[in-house]
Coordinates of C-alpha atoms and ligand atoms in Angstrom, one line a residue:
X609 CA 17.9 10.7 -38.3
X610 CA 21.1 10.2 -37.4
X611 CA 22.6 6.6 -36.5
X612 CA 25.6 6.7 -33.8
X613 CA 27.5 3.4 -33.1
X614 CA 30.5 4.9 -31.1
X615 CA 31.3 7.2 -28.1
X616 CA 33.3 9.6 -30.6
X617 CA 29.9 9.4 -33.3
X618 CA 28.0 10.5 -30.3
X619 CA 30.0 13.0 -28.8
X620 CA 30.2 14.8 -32.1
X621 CA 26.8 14.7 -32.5
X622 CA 25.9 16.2 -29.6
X623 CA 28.4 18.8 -29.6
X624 CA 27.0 20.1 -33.1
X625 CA 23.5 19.9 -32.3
X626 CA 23.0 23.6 -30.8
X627 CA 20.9 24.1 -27.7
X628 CA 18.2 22.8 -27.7
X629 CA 16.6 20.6 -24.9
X630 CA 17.5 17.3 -25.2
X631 CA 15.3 14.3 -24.3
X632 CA 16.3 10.7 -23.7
X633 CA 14.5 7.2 -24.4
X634 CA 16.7 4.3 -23.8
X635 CA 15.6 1.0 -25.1
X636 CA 16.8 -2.0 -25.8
X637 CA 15.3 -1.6 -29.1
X638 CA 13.2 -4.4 -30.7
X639 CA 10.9 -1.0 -30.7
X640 CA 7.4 -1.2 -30.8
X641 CA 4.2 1.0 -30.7
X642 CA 5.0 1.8 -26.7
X643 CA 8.9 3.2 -27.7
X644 CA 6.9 5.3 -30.0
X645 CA 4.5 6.9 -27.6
X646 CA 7.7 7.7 -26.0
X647 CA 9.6 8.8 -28.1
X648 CA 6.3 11.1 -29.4
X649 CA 6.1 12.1 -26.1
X650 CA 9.8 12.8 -25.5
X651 CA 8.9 15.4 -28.6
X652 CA 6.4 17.3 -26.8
X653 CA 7.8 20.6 -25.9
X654 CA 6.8 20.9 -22.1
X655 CA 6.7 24.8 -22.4
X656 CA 10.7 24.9 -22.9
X657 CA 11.1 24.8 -26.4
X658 CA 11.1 22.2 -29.4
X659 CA 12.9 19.6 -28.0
X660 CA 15.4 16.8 -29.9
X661 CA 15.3 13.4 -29.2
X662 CA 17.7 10.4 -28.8
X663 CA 16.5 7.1 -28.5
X664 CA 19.3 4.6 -27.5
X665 CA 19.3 0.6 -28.0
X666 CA 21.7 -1.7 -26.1
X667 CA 20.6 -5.2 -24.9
X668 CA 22.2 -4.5 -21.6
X669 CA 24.0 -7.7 -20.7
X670 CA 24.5 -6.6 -16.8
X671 CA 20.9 -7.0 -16.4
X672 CA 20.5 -10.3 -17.7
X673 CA 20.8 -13.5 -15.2
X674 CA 22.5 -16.4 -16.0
X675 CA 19.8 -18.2 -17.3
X676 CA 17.9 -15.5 -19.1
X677 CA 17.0 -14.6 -22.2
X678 CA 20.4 -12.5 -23.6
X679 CA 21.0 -14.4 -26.4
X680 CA 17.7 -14.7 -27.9
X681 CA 16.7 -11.6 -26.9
X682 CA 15.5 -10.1 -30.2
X683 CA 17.8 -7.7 -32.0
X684 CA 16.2 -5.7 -35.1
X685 CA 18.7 -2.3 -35.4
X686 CA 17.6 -1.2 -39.2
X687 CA 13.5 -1.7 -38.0
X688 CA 14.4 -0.1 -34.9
X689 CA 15.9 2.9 -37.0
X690 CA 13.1 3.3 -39.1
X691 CA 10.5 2.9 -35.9
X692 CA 12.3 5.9 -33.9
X693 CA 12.8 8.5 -37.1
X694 CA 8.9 7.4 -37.7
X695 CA 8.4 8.6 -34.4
X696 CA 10.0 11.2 -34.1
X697 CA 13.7 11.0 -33.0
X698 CA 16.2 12.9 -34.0
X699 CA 19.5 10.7 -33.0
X700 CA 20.0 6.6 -32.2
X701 CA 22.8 6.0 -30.2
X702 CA 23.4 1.7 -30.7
X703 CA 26.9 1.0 -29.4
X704 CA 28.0 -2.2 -28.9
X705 CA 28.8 -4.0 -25.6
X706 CA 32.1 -3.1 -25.8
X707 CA 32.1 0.3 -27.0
X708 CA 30.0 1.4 -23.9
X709 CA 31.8 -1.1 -21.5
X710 CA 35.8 -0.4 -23.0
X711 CA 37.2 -1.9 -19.6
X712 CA 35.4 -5.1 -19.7
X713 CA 31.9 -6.6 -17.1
X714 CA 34.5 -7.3 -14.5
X715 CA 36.4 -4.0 -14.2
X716 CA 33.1 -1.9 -14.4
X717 CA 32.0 0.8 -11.7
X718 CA 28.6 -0.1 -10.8
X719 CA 25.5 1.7 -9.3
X720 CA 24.2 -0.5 -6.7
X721 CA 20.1 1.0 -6.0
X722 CA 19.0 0.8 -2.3
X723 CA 18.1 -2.5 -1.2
X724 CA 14.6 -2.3 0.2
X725 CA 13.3 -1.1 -3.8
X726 CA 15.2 -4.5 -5.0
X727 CA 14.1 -7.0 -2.3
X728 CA 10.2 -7.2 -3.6
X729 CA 8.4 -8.0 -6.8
X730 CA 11.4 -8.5 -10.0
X731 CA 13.8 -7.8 -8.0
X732 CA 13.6 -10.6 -5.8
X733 CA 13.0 -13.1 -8.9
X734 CA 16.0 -11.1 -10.8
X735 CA 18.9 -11.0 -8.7
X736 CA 21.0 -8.5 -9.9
X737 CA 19.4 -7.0 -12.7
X738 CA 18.3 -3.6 -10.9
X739 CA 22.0 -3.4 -10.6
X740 CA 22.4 -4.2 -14.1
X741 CA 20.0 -1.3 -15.2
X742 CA 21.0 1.5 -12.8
X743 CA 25.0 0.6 -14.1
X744 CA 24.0 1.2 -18.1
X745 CA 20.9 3.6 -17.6
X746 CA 23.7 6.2 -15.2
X747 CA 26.3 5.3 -17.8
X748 CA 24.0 6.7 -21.0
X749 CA 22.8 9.4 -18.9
X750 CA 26.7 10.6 -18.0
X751 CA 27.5 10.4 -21.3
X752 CA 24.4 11.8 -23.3
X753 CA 23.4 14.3 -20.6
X754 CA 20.3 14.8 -21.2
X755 CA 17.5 17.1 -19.8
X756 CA 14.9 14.6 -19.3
X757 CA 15.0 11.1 -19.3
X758 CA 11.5 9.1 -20.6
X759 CA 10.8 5.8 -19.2
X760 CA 7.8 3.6 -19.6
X761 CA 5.6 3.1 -16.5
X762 CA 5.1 -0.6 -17.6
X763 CA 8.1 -1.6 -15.6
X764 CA 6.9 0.2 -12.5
X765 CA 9.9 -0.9 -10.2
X766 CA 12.4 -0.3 -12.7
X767 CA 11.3 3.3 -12.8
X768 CA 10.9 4.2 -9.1
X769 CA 14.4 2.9 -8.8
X770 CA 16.0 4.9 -11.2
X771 CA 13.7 8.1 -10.1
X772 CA 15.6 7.2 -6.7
X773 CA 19.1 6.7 -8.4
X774 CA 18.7 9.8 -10.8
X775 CA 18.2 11.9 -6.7
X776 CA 20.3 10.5 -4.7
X777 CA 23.1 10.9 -7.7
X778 CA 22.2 14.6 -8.2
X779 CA 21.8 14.3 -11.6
X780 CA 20.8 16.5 -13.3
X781 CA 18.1 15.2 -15.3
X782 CA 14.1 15.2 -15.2
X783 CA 12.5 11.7 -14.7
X784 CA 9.4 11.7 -16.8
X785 CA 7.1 8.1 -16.7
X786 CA 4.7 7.5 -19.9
X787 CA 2.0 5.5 -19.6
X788 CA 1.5 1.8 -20.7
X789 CA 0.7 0.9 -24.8
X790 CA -1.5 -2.1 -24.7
X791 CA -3.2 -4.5 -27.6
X792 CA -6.7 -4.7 -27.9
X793 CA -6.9 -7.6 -25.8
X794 CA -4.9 -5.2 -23.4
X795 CA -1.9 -6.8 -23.2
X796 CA 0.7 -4.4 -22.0
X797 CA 3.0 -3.9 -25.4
X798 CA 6.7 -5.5 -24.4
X799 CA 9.8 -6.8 -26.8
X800 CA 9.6 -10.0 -25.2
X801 CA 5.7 -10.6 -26.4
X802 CA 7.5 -11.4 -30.0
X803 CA 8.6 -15.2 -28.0
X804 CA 4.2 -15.5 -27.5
X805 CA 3.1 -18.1 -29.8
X806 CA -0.5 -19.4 -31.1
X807 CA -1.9 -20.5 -27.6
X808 CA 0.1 -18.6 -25.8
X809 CA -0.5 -15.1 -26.9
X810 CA -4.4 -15.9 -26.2
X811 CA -3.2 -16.8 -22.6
X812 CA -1.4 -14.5 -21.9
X813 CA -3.8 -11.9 -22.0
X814 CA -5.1 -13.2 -18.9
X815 CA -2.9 -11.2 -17.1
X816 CA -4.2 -7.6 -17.3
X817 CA -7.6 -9.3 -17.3
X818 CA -7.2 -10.9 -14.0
X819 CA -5.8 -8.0 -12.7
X820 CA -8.2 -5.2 -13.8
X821 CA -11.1 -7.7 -12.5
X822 CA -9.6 -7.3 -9.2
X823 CA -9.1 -3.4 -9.2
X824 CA -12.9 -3.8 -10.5
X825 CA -13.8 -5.8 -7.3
X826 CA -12.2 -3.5 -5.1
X827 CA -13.6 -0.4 -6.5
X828 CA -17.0 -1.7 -6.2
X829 CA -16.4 -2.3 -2.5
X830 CA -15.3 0.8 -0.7
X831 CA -15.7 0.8 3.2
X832 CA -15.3 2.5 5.8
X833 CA -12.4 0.6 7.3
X834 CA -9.5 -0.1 5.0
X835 CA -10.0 -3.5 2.8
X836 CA -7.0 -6.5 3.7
X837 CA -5.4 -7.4 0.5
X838 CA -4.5 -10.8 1.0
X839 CA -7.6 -12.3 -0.1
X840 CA -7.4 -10.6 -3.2
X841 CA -3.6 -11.6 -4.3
X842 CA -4.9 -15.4 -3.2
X843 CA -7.5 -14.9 -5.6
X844 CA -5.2 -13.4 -8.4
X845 CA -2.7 -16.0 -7.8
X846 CA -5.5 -19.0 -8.2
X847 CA -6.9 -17.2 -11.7
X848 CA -3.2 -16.8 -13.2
X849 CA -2.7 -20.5 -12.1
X850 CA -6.2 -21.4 -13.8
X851 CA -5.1 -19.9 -17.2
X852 CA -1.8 -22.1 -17.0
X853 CA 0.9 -19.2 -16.2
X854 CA 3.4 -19.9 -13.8
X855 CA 3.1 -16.9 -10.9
X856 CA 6.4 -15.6 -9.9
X857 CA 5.2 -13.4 -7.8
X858 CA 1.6 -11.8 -7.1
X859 CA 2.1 -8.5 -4.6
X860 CA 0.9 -5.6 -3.1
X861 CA 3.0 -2.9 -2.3
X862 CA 3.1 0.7 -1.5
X863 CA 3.3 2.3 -5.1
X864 CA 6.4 4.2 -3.6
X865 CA 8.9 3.0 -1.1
X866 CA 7.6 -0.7 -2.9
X867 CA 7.1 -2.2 0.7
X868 CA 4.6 -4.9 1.1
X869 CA 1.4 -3.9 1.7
X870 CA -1.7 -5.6 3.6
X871 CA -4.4 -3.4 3.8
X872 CA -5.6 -0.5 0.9
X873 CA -4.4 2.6 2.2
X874 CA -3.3 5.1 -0.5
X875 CA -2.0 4.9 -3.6
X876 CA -1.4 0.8 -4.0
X877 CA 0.5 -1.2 -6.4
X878 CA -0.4 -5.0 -7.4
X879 CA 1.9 -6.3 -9.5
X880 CA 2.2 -9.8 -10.8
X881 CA 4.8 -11.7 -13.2
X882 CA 4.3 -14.7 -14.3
X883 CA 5.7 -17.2 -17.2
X884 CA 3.6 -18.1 -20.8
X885 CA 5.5 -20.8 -22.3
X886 CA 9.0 -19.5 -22.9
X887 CA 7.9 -15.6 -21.9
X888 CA 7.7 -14.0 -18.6
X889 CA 5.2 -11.4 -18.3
X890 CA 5.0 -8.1 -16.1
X891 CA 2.0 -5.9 -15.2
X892 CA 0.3 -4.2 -12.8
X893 CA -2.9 -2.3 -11.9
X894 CA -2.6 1.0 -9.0
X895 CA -5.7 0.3 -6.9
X896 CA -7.1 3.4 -4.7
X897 CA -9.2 4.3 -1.8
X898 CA -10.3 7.3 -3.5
X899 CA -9.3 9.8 -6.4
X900 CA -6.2 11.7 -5.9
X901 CA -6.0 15.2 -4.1
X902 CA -3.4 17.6 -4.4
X903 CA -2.8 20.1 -2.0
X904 CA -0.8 24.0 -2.7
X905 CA 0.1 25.6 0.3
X906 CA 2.2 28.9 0.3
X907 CA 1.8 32.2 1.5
X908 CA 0.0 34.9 -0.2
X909 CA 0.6 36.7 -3.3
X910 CA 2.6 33.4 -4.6
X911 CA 0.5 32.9 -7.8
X912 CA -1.4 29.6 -6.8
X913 CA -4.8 30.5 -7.4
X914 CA -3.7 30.9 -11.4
X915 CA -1.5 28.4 -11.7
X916 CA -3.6 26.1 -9.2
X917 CA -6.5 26.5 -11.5
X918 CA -5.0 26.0 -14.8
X919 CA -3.2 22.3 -13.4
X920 CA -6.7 21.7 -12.2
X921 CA -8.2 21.8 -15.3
X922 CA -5.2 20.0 -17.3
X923 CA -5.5 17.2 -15.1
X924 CA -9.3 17.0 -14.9
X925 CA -9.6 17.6 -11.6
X926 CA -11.6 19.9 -9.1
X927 CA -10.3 23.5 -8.0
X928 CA -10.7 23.7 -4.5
X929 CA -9.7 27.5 -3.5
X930 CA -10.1 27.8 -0.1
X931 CA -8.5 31.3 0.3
X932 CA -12.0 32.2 -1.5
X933 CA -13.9 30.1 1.2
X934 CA -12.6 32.4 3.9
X935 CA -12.6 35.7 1.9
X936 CA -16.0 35.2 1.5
X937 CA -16.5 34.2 5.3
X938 CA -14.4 37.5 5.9
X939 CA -16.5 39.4 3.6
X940 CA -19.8 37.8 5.7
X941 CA -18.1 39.3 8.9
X942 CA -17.9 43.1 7.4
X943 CA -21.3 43.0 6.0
X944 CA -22.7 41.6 9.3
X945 CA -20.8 44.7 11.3
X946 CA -19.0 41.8 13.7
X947 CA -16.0 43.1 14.2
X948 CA -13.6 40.9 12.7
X949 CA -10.9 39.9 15.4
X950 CA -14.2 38.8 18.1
X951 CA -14.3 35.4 17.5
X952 CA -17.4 35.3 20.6
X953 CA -19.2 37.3 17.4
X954 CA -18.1 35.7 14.7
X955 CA -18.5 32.3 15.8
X956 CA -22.8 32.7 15.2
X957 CA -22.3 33.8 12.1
X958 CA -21.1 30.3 11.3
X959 CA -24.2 28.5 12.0
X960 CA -26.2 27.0 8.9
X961 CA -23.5 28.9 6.8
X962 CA -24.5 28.4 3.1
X963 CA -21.3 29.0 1.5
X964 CA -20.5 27.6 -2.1
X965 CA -18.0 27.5 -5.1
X966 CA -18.8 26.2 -8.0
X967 CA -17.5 26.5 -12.0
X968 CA -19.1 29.7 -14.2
X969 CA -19.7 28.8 -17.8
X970 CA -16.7 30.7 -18.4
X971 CA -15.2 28.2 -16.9
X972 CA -13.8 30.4 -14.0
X973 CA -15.0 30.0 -10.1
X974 CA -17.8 31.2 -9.0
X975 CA -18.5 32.1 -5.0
X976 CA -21.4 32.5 -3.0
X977 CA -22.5 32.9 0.7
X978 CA -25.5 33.0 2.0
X979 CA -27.6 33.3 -1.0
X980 CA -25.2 36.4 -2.0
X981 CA -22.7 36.3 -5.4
X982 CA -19.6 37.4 -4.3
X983 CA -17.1 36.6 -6.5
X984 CA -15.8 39.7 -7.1
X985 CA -16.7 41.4 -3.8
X986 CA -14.1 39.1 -2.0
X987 CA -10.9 40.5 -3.9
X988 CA -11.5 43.9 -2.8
X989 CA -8.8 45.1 -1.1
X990 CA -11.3 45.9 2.2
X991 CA -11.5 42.0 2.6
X992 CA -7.9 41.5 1.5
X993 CA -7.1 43.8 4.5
X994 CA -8.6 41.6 7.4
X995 CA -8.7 37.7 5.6
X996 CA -6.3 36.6 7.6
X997 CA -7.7 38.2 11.2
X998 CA -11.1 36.1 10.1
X999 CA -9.2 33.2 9.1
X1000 CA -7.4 33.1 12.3
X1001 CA -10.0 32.5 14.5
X1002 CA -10.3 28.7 15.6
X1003 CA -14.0 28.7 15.2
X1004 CA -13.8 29.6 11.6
X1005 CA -11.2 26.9 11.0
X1006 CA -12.7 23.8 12.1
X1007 CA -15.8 25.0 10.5
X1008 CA -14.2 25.6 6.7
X1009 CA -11.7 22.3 7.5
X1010 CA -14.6 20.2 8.6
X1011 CA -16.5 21.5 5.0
X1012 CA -13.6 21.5 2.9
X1013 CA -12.9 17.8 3.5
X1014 CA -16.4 16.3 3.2
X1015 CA -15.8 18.7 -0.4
X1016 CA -12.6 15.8 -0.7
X1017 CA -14.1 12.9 0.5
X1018 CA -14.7 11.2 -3.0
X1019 CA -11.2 13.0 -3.5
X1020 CA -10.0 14.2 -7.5
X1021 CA -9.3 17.4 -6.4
X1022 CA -6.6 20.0 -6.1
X1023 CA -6.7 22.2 -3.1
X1024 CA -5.1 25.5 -2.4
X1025 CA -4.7 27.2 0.6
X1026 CA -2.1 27.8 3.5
X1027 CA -2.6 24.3 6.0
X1028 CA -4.2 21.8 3.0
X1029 CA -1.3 19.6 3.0
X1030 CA -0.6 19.9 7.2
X1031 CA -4.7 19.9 8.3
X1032 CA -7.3 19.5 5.5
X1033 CA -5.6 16.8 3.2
X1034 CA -2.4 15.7 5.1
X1035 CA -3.0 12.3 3.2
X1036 CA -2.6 14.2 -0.3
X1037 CA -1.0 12.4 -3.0
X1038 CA 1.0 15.4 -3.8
X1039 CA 1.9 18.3 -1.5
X1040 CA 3.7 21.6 -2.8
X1041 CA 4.5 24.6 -0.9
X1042 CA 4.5 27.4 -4.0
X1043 CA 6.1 30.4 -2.4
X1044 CA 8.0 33.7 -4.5
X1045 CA 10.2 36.5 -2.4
X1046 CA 8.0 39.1 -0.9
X1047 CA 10.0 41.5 -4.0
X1048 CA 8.5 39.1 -6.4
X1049 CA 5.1 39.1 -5.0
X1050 CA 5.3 42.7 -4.5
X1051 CA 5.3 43.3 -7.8
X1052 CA 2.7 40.7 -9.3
X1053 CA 0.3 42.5 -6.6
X1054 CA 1.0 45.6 -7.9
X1055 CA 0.4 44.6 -11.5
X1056 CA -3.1 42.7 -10.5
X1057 CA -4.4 45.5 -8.5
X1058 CA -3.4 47.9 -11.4
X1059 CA -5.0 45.7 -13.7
X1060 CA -8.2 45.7 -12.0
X1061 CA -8.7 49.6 -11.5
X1062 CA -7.4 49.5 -7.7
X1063 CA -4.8 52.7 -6.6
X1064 CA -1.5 51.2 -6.5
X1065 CA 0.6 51.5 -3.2
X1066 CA 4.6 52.3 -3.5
X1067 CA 6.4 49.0 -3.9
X1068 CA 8.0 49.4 -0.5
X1069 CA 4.3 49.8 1.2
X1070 CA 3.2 46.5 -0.8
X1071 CA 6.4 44.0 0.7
X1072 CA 5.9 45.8 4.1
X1073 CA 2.3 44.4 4.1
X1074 CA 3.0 41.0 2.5
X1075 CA 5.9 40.7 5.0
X1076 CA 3.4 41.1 7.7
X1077 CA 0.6 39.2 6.0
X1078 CA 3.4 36.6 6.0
X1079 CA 4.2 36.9 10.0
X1080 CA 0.5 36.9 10.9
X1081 CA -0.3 33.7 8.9
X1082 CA 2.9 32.0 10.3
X1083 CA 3.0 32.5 14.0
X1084 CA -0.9 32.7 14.7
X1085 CA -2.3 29.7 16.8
X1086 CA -4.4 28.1 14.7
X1087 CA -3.2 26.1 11.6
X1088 CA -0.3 28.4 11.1
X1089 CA 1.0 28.3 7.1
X1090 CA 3.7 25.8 7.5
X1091 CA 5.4 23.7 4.7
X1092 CA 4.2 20.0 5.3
X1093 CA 7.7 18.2 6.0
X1094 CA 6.5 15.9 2.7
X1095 CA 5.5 18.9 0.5
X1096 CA 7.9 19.9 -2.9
X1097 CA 9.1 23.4 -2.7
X1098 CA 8.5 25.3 -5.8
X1099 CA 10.0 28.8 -5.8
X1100 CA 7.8 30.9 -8.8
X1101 CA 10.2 33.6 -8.7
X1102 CA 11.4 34.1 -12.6
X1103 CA 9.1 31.1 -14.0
X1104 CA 6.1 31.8 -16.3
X1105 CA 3.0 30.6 -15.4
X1106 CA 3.1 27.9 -18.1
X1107 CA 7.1 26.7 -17.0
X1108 CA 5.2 26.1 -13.4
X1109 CA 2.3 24.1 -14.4
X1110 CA 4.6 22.0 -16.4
X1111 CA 6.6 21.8 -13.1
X1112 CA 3.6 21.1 -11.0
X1113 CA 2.3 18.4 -13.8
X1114 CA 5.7 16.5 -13.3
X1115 CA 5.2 16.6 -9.8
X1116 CA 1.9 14.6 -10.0
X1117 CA 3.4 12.3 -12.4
X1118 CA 5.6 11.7 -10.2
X1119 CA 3.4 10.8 -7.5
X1120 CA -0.1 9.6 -9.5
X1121 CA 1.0 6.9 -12.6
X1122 CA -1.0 7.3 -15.9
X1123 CA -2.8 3.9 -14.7
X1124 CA -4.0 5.3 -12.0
X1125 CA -5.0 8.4 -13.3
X1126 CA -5.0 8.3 -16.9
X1127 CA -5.1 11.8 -18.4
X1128 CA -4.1 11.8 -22.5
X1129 CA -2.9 15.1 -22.6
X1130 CA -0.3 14.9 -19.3
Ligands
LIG1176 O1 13.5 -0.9 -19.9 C1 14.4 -1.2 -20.7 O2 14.3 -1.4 -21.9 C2 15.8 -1.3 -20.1 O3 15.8 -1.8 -18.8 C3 16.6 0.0 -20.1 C4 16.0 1.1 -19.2 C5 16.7 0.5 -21.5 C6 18.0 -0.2 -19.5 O4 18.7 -1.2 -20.3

């Protein structure tokens, strides 16, 4: 591994080191067994090659207060070098303070985050030191360049500020949070625990205790209406206080925007620092009305039932496939003789509908209606042709919405369809509209009827009816397919399947921590 102390060390380094992707971890070293999950994570490929890995350490001075730790702040560059090439890394980048700031604290250019994701929790105990963080992390990333940047999801605020930086500066560079390392005891793993002596380590562990009891307690008690927090941070506050730490802050925010919080409605962070002796301690617990639900909109002939079934299973959640729902409601309609576009005669055929999906052993989906198995019935190109008349009708919506959300009530599901994120789920954690050019989808039609012994249209004949497939779900009455104004484009055209999922995965990272749904292998 190599050890770079100067701009010019890394420069050359970088400019020798071919093409391969690069992936950031910036510390401020002191590393420990939670720099190496990242860094061992920063090695994972992610479906775009092996990638190399610089870790940098620099005890950023800007985000220091006055009365702060900087000078004590522990400094260990020849363990740190032996922890990161133990882990993994293929470059350390330690400059000193001023060989990354040459024109001095006062004269620097600094990146000032939005105010509202400073004013709560840290930040408001810290002043200054977002700014402080934004100013060095912007400045490594400007001169490393990197194509993804890995940052620990133990400082929660620190990384949905620098998410925010990273987008509104257009730069060019994936944000990827890794979950929290943690001792036995489950105290979150942090440089600063090396201050914790004797007594105090014992104590400090209180932390994460108190607060898991209380995501416990909240868990247990799910209503109806949504549960008031303040209570609960009273109570947190009191048991910190109990166990001798003194609370900076106990809070409950919106795991997001970071805005306070009062009742337990979506994805919720409580967060609570709080000082052991001469160490201040972090952490946090996500608390949650229910399990996450993602919903895939886009029009047909995108490639969401594949890819949408794949993320499904790497993040351990339900497929929900809709589209099959009202294929096989379609198929119902043709074997029934109703004429598919008179909703007066399709509407009884709704009543006491048995219609199921559930999991093969193969471990693909399995649909039946009515007592009848028709998983393969409903990707004839018969049903194909008239799915979206069927699906048009009112009656047939409200009767598939109505049974698709008591299937997400308990939620821990991914649902695909054309109005999840706009009707079924609009309270989804994660909302992506997966669309490709009619051309694209053209062709992927082609090759899937092809491969499953259907006659093959002309190319042209195959956009024509996508094109129209397209119109008809857009402009009919009932839950046209629109994109949800909070739903992630994601254009497949020119990605492999895999280079999606690993899009799509990043997306729910984005959006569900590991805390609050912990998955080891994403
Ligand atoms: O989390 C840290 O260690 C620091 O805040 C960081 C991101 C390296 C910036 O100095």
């Amino acid at each position: 591994m190599q050890l770079l102390q100067t701009r010019a060390e890394l420069r050359r380094w970088l400019g020798s080191r071919g093409s391969a992707p690069l992936h950031f971890v910036p510390t401020m070293g002191a590393l420990h067994r939670g720099h190496q999950s990242l860094i061992r994570r920063a090695n994972r490929t992610g479906g775009l090659g092996q990638p190399q890995v610089l870790v940098s350490v620099f005890v950023n001075p800007l985000q220091f207060g006055p009365n702060e730790d900087l000078e004590r702040y522990p400094r260990s560059l020849e363990a740190d070098r032996q922890l990161a090439a133990e882990a993994g890394a293929q470059a350390l980048f330690a400059p000193s303070v001023a060989e990354l700031y040459p024109e001095g604290e006062a004269e620097l250019t600094r990146v000032q985050p939005p105010r509202s994701l400073q004013q709560g929790l840290c930040g408001a105990h810290r002043s200054g030191h977002f700014e402080g963080v934004a100013t060095v992390v912007v400045r490594l990333l400007a001169l490393i360049q990197p194509d993804r940047l890995l940052l620990g999801e133990k400082d929660w605020q620190q990384l949905v500020i620098l998410r925010r930086v990273v987008h509104d500066l257009g730069l060019a560079v994936q944000v990827e949070g890794c979950p929290t390392q943690r001792e036995a005891d489950g105290l979150a793993l942090s440089s600063r625990n090396r201050y914790l002596e004797g007594e105090q380590r014992r104590r400090a562990a209180a932390l994460p205790r108190i607060l898991a009891t209380a995501a416990q307690q909240l868990r247990g008690g799910a209503t109806a209406e949504p549960t008031p927090l303040a209570a609960l941070l009273g109570q947190v506050r009191q048991q910190l206080e109990q166990e001798q730490l003194v609370v900076d802050y106990v809070e409950a925010t919106n795991a997001h925007s970071l805005q306070p919080r009062h009742q337990l409605t979506g994805l919720t962070l409580l967060a609570a620092a709080a000082h052991c002796g001469p160490t201040r301690l972090i952490d946090h617990v996500f608390l949650m009305s229910r399990a996450p639900i993602v919903a895939i909109d886009g029009p047909a002939g995108a490639g969401k039932s594949t890819v949408t079934r794949a993320f499904a299973e790497r993040l351990g959640l339900i497929y929900l496939d809709t589209g099959a729902m009202y294929r096989a409601v379609t198929w119902w309609v043709q074997r029934s003789g109703v004429a598919p576009d008179d909703a007066g005669a399709v509407a009884p055929l709704l009543e006491g509908l048995e219609l199921q999906l559930s999991t093969a052993a193969s471990g693909g989906q399995r649909v039946s209606i009515n007592g009848h198995e028709v998983t393969e019935a409903i990707r004839s190109p018969e049903v194909t042709g008239q799915v979206s008349v069927v699906a048009a009708h009112a009656c047939v919506r409200d009767a598939l919405t109505r049974q698709q959300q008591a299937m997400g009530e308990r939620g821990g599901l991914v649902a695909e369809g054309r109005d999840i994120g706009t009707a079924v789920f609009p309270d989804a954690e994660l909302k992506v509209f997966l669309t490709a050019t009619t051309a694209e989808r053209a062709r992927r039609r082609a090759l899937d009827l092809q491969q499953r012994g259907f006659a093959v249209p002309a190319l042209g004949e195959l956009e024509a009816q996508i094109a129209e497939r397209d119109h008809l779900d857009s402009t009919r009455a009932v839950a046209p397919l629109t994109q949800a104004e909070d739903a992630v484009e994601l254009i497949t055209d020119g990605l492999a399947i895999e280079a999606v999922i690993e899009r799509l995965v990043d997306l729910f990272r984005q959006r569900v921590p590991h805390d609050a749904w912990p998955n080891p292998s994403v």
